[in-house]
PDB file of C-alpha atoms in Angstrom:
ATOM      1  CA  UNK W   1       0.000   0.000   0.000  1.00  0.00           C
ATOM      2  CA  UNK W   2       1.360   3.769  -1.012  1.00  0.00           C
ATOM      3  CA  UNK W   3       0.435   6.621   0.937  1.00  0.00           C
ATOM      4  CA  UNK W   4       1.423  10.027   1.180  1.00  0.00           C
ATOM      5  CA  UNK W   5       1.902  12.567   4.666  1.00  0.00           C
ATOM      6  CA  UNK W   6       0.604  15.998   4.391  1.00  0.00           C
ATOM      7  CA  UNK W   7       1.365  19.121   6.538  1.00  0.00           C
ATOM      8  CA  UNK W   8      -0.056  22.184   5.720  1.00  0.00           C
ATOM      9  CA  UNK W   9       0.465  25.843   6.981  1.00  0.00           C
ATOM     10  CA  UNK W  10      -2.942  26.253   7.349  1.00  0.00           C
ATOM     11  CA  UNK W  11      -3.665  24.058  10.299  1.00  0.00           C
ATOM     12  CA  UNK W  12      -1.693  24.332  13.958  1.00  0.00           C
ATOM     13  CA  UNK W  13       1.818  23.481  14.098  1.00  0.00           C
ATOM     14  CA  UNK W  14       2.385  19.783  14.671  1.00  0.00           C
ATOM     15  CA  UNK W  15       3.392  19.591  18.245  1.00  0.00           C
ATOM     16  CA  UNK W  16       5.913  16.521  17.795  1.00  0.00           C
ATOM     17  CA  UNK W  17       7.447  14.475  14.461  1.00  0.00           C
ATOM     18  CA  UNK W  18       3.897  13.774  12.563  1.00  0.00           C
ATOM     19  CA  UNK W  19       2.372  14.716  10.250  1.00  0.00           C
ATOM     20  CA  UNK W  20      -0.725  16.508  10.079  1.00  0.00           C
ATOM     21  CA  UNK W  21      -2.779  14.000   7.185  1.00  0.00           C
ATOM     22  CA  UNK W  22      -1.929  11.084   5.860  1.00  0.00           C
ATOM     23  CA  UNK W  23      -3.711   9.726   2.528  1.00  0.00           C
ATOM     24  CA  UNK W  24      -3.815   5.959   1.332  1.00  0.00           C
ATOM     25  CA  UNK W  25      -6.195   6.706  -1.614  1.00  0.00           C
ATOM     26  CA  UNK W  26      -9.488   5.057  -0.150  1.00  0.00           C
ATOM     27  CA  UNK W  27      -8.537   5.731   3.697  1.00  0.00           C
ATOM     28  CA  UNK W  28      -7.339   8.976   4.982  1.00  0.00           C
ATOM     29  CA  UNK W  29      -6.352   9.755   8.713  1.00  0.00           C
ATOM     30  CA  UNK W  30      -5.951  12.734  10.083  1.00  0.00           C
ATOM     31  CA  UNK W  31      -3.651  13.563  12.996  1.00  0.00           C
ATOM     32  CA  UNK W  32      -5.165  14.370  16.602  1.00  0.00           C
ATOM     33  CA  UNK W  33      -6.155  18.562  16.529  1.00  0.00           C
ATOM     34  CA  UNK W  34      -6.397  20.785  19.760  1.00  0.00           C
ATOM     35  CA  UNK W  35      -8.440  23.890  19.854  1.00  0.00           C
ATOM     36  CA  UNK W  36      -5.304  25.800  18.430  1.00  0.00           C
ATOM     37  CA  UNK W  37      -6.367  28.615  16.072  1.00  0.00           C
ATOM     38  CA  UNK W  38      -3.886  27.610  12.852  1.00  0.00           C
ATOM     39  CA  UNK W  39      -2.806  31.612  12.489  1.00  0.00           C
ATOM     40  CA  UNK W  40      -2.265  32.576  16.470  1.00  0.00           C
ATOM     41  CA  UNK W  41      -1.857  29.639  18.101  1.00  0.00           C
ATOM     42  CA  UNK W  42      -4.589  30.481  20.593  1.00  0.00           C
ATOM     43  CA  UNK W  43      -6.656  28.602  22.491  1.00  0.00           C
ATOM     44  CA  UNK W  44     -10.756  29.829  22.971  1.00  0.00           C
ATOM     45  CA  UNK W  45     -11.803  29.379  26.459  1.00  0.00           C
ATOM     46  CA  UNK W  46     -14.472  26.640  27.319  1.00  0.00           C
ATOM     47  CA  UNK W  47     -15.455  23.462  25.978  1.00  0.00           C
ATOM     48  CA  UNK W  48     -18.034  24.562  23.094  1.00  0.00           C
ATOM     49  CA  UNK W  49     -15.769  27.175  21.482  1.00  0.00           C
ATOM     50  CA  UNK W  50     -12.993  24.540  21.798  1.00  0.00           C
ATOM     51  CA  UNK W  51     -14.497  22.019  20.382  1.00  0.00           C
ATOM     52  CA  UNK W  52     -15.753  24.576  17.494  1.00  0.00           C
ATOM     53  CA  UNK W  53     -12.243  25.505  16.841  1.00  0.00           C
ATOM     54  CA  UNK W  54     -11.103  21.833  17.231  1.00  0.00           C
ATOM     55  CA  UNK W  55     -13.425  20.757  14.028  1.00  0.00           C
ATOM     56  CA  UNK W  56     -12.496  23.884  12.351  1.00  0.00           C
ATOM     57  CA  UNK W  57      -9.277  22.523  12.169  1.00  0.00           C
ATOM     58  CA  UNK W  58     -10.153  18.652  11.503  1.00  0.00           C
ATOM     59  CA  UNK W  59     -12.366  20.004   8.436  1.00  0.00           C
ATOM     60  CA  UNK W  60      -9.259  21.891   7.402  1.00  0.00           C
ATOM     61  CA  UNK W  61      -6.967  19.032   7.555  1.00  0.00           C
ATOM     62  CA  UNK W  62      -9.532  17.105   5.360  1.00  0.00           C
ATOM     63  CA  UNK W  63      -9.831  19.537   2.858  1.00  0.00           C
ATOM     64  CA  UNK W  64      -5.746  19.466   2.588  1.00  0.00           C
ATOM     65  CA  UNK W  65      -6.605  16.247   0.519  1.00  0.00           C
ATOM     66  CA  UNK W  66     -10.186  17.344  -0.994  1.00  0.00           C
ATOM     67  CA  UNK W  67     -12.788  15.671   1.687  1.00  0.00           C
ATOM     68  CA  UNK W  68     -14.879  16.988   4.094  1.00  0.00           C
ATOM     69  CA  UNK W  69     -16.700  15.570   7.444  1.00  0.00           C
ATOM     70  CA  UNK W  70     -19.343  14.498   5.064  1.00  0.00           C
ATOM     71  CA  UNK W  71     -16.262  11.635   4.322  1.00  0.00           C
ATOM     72  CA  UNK W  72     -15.413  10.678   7.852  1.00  0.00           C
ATOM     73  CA  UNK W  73     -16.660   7.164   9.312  1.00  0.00           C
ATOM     74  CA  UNK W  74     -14.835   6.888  12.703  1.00  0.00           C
ATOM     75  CA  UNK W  75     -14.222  10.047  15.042  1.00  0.00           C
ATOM     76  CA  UNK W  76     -11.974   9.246  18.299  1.00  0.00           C
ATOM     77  CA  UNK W  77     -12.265  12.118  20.865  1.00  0.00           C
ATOM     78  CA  UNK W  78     -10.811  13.106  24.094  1.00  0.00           C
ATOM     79  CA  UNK W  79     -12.350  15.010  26.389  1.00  0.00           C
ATOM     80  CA  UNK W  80     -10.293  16.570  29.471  1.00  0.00           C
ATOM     81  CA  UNK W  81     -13.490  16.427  31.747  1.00  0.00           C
ATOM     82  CA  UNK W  82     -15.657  13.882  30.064  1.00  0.00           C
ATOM     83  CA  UNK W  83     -18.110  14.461  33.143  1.00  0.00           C
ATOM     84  CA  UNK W  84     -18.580  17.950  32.991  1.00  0.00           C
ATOM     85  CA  UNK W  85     -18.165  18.603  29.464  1.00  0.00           C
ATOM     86  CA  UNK W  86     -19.456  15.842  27.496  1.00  0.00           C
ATOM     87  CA  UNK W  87     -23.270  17.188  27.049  1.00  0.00           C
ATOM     88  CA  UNK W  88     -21.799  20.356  25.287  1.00  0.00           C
ATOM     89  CA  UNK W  89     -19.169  19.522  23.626  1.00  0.00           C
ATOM     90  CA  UNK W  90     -21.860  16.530  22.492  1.00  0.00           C
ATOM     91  CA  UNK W  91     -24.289  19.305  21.180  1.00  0.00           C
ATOM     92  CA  UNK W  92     -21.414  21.224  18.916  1.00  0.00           C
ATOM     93  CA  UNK W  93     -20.200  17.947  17.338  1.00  0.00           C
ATOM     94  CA  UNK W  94     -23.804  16.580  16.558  1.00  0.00           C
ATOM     95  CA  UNK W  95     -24.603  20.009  14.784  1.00  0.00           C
ATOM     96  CA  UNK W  96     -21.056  20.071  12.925  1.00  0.00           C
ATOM     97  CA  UNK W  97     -20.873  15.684  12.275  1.00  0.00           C
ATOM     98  CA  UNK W  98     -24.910  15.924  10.483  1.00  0.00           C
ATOM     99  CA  UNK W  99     -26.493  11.862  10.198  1.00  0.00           C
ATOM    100  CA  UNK W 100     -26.030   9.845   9.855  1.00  0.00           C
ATOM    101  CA  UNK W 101     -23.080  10.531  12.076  1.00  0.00           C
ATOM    102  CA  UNK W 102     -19.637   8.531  11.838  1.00  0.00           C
ATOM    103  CA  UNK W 103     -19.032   6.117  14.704  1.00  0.00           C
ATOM    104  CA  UNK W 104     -17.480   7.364  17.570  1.00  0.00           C
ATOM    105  CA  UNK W 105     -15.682   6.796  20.636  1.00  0.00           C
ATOM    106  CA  UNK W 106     -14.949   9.512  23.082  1.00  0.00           C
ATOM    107  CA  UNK W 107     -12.738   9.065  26.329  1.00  0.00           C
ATOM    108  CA  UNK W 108     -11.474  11.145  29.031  1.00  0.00           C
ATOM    109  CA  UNK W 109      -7.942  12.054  28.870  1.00  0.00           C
ATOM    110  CA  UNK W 110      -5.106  14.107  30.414  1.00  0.00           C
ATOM    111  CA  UNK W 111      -4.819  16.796  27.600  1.00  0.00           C
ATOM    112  CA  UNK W 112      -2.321  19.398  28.942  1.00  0.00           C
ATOM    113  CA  UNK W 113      -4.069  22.632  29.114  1.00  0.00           C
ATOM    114  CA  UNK W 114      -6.799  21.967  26.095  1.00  0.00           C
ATOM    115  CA  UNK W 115     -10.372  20.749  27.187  1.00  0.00           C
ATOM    116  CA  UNK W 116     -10.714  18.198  23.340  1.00  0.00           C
ATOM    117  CA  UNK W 117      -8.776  16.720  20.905  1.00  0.00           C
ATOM    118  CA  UNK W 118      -9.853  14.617  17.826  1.00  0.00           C
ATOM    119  CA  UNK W 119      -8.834  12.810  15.311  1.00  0.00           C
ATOM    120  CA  UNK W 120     -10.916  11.039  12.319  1.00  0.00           C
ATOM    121  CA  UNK W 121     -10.605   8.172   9.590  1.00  0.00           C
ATOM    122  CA  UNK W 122     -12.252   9.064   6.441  1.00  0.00           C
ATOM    123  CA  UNK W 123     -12.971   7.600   3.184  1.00  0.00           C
ATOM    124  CA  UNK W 124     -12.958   8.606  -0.458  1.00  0.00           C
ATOM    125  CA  UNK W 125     -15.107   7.173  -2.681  1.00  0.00           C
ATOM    126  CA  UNK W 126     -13.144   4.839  -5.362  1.00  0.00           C
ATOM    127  CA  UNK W 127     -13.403   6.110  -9.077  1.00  0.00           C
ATOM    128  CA  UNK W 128     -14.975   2.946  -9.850  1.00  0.00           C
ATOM    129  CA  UNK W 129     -17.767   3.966  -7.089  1.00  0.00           C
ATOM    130  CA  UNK W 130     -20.748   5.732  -8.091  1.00  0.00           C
ATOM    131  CA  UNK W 131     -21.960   7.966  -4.619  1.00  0.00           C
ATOM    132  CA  UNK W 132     -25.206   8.193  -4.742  1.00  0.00           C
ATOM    133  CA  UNK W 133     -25.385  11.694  -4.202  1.00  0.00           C
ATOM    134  CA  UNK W 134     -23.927  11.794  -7.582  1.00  0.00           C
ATOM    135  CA  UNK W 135     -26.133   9.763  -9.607  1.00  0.00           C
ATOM    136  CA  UNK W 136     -29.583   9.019  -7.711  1.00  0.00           C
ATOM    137  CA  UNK W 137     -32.402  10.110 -10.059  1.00  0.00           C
ATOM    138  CA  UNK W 138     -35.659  12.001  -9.116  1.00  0.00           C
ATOM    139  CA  UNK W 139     -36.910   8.899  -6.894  1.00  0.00           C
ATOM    140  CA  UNK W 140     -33.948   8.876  -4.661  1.00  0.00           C
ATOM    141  CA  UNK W 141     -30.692   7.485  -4.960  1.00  0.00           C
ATOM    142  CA  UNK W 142     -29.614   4.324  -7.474  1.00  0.00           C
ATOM    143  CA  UNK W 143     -29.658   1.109  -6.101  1.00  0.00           C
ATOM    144  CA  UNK W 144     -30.857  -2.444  -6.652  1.00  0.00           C
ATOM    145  CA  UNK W 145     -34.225  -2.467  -5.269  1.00  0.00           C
ATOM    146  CA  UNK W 146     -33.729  -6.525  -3.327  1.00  0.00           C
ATOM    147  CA  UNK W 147     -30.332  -4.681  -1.879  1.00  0.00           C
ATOM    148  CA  UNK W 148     -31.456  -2.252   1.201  1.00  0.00           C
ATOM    149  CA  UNK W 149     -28.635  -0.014   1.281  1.00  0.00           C
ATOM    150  CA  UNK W 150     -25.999  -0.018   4.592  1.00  0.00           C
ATOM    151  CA  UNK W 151     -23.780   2.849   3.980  1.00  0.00           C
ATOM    152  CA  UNK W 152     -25.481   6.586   3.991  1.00  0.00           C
ATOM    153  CA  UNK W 153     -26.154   8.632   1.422  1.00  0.00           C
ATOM    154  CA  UNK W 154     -22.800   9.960   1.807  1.00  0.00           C
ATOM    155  CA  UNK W 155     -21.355   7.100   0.352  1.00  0.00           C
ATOM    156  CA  UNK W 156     -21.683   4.350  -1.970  1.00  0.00           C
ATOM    157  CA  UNK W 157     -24.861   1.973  -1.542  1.00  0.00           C
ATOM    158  CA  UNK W 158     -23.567  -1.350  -0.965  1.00  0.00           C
ATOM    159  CA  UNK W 159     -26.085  -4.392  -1.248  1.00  0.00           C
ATOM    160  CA  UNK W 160     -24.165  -6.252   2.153  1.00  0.00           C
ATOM    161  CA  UNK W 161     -22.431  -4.925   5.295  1.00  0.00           C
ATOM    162  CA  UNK W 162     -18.725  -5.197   5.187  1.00  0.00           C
TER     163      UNK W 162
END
């Protein structure tokens, strides 16, 4: 398998020796992101403008290789409190992740002076994929009508689970 590292001015400074995307084609990881605004380096105060900036800068990293949280299918967060904090930072990332949302584990963590950090898989569509989004007629997306579909509508319609 080939894959290629991206780091990109845009997003905060990588705080240690990794890099800030990396792309295998299909799959696509991105790094772990703090609440760091990419231009100042500063950190918002509280855990829903935090975890605002925080996908800010995911979305950014994804866009470094052309995909969007629309593409992501596994989110991994850490939460400094996850007591006190979980119900809002919940709220921000269930407006900013839209359903059907990726899954999703969230623990508590020792973060060093941030309140979250995440870090997401996502996955581009193959060429030889047709996303429904793309090619779904006026009835709806295009699939075979004795497959239900078990992927969203942000990806392709597959006739079984994988």
């Amino acid at each position: 398998m080939t894959w290629t590292a991206h780091t990109s001015a845009d997003l905060p400074t990588p705080a240690g020796p990794y890099s800030h995307v990396v792309d295998a084609g299909h799959l696509v990881w991105t790094a772990g992101f703090g609440p760091q605004h990419p231009a100042t380096g500063a950190v918002p105060d509280g855990i829903t403008a935090q975890t605002e900036q925080v996908i800010d800068n995911v979305e950014a990293a994804l866009r470094t290789v052309g995909l969007g949280l629309g593409d992501v299918v596994k989110a991994t967060v850490h939460l400094q409190y996850r007591d006190r904090d979980f119900a809002a930072y919940n709220e921000v990332y269930a407006r900013r992740f839209t359903p059907p949302h990726p899954v999703r584990t969230t623990v508590g963590s020792a973060l060093g002076g941030i309140l979250v950090e995440i870090d997401v898989v996502a996955v581009r569509p193959r060429a030889s994929e047709v996303r429904s989004e793309e090619h779904g007629d006026e009835d709806g997306p295009s699939r075979p009508p004795e497959a239900p579909s078990h992927r969203s509508e942000r990806g392709q319609h597959s006739p079984q689970a994988r």
